[in-house]
């Protein structure tokens, strides 16, 4: 039997009785949008992140979009302002920027951690720069100490794209509590995943939270009164109920992910495989375990023959996507190389030690095959 990259069936089967009971509770309530389950999840998730507010949204992209949109409504941003963003990220980070009439400024990563390089961030700041948007890629916190210092000194807003980093910790603080605001995704494959789409904004800024809350609900704070042109992006009651169940198990799942990552890091040895670099163990929650290899495609094919499922996150960087022709001529060699070499190994709290050892053995045997 194959070693799955991620089995959502197995992830959710462990909690099936609790999830079904939560769904039944919502069904029986007769209230399915903006009700008690969402209010409860928002309180619990904000407390877990260490922030004053959480606002549930329809998905993670909307969470990013709504923060930037709220800052525009509040006068902190205007059309054409620039947002510094990692060059090597999922396209959603760019889409949130351009959707708001803002300009993405891609910055190269640290090739060891895959996260945005603070020194390059400083060099990229120009007269129209207003926001730094670090992405905690693959589950490892960006260097938030350095980025917060730059943002504070230069008078910039700091927006964490924490879609992959639920629970990553540094100096006792969790992802989402370092910047002026943060956006999370609860896509089913995330470390805290719903059984459908979902997202949230977290912040200590009461005014920002209120603005995002109104914008997600057609721009309305009072029913049928719309002082802003909002959208419909509300985390529904069923998904909020699912997330309330799963949040209770997230710390234990993170511990298991770290144990699997430790086995991989101790066991995989190959001159053509570069293991992920970790600056601080607590700062990584291992949403993905991403290796690098100049023989990435051959390695992926080889592992497939041994029944080990892998994925590439991501094969094409945003600046090379047809959606952004204006960025096509940018010289981003580190990003281009990473996207050509990265390969994600199986990672899930439901992987058994035997499956993990099978992945390790397969990677090690590639040394012989190569």
CSV table of C-alpha atoms in Angstrom, one decimal, residues 8 33 63 67 80 82 84 102 108 116 160 173 177 192 210 222 231 235 242 265 268 316 330 344 350 359 367:
chain,number,residue,atom,x,y,z
A,8,UNK,CA,-7.8,13.6,4.9
A,33,UNK,CA,-24.7,31.8,9.3
A,63,UNK,CA,-8.8,37.0,4.9
A,67,UNK,CA,-7.2,43.1,5.8
A,80,UNK,CA,-0.9,52.1,-6.2
A,82,UNK,CA,3.3,48.9,-2.6
A,84,UNK,CA,6.6,43.7,-0.1
A,102,UNK,CA,-2.0,47.6,-4.8
A,108,UNK,CA,13.9,36.9,-2.6
A,116,UNK,CA,11.6,36.2,3.1
A,160,UNK,CA,1.4,38.0,8.4
A,173,UNK,CA,4.1,34.1,20.9
A,177,UNK,CA,0.4,37.8,17.0
A,192,UNK,CA,-6.1,23.3,11.3
A,210,UNK,CA,-14.7,45.8,13.2
A,222,UNK,CA,-26.4,46.8,11.2
A,231,UNK,CA,-18.5,41.3,0.1
A,235,UNK,CA,-17.2,31.4,7.9
A,242,UNK,CA,-15.8,21.6,12.9
A,265,UNK,CA,15.9,14.9,9.5
A,268,UNK,CA,17.5,10.9,5.4
A,316,UNK,CA,5.7,27.8,-10.9
A,330,UNK,CA,12.1,40.2,-12.9
A,344,UNK,CA,7.3,17.8,-0.4
A,350,UNK,CA,-1.7,10.2,11.0
A,359,UNK,CA,9.8,7.2,3.2
A,367,UNK,CA,21.4,7.4,-3.4
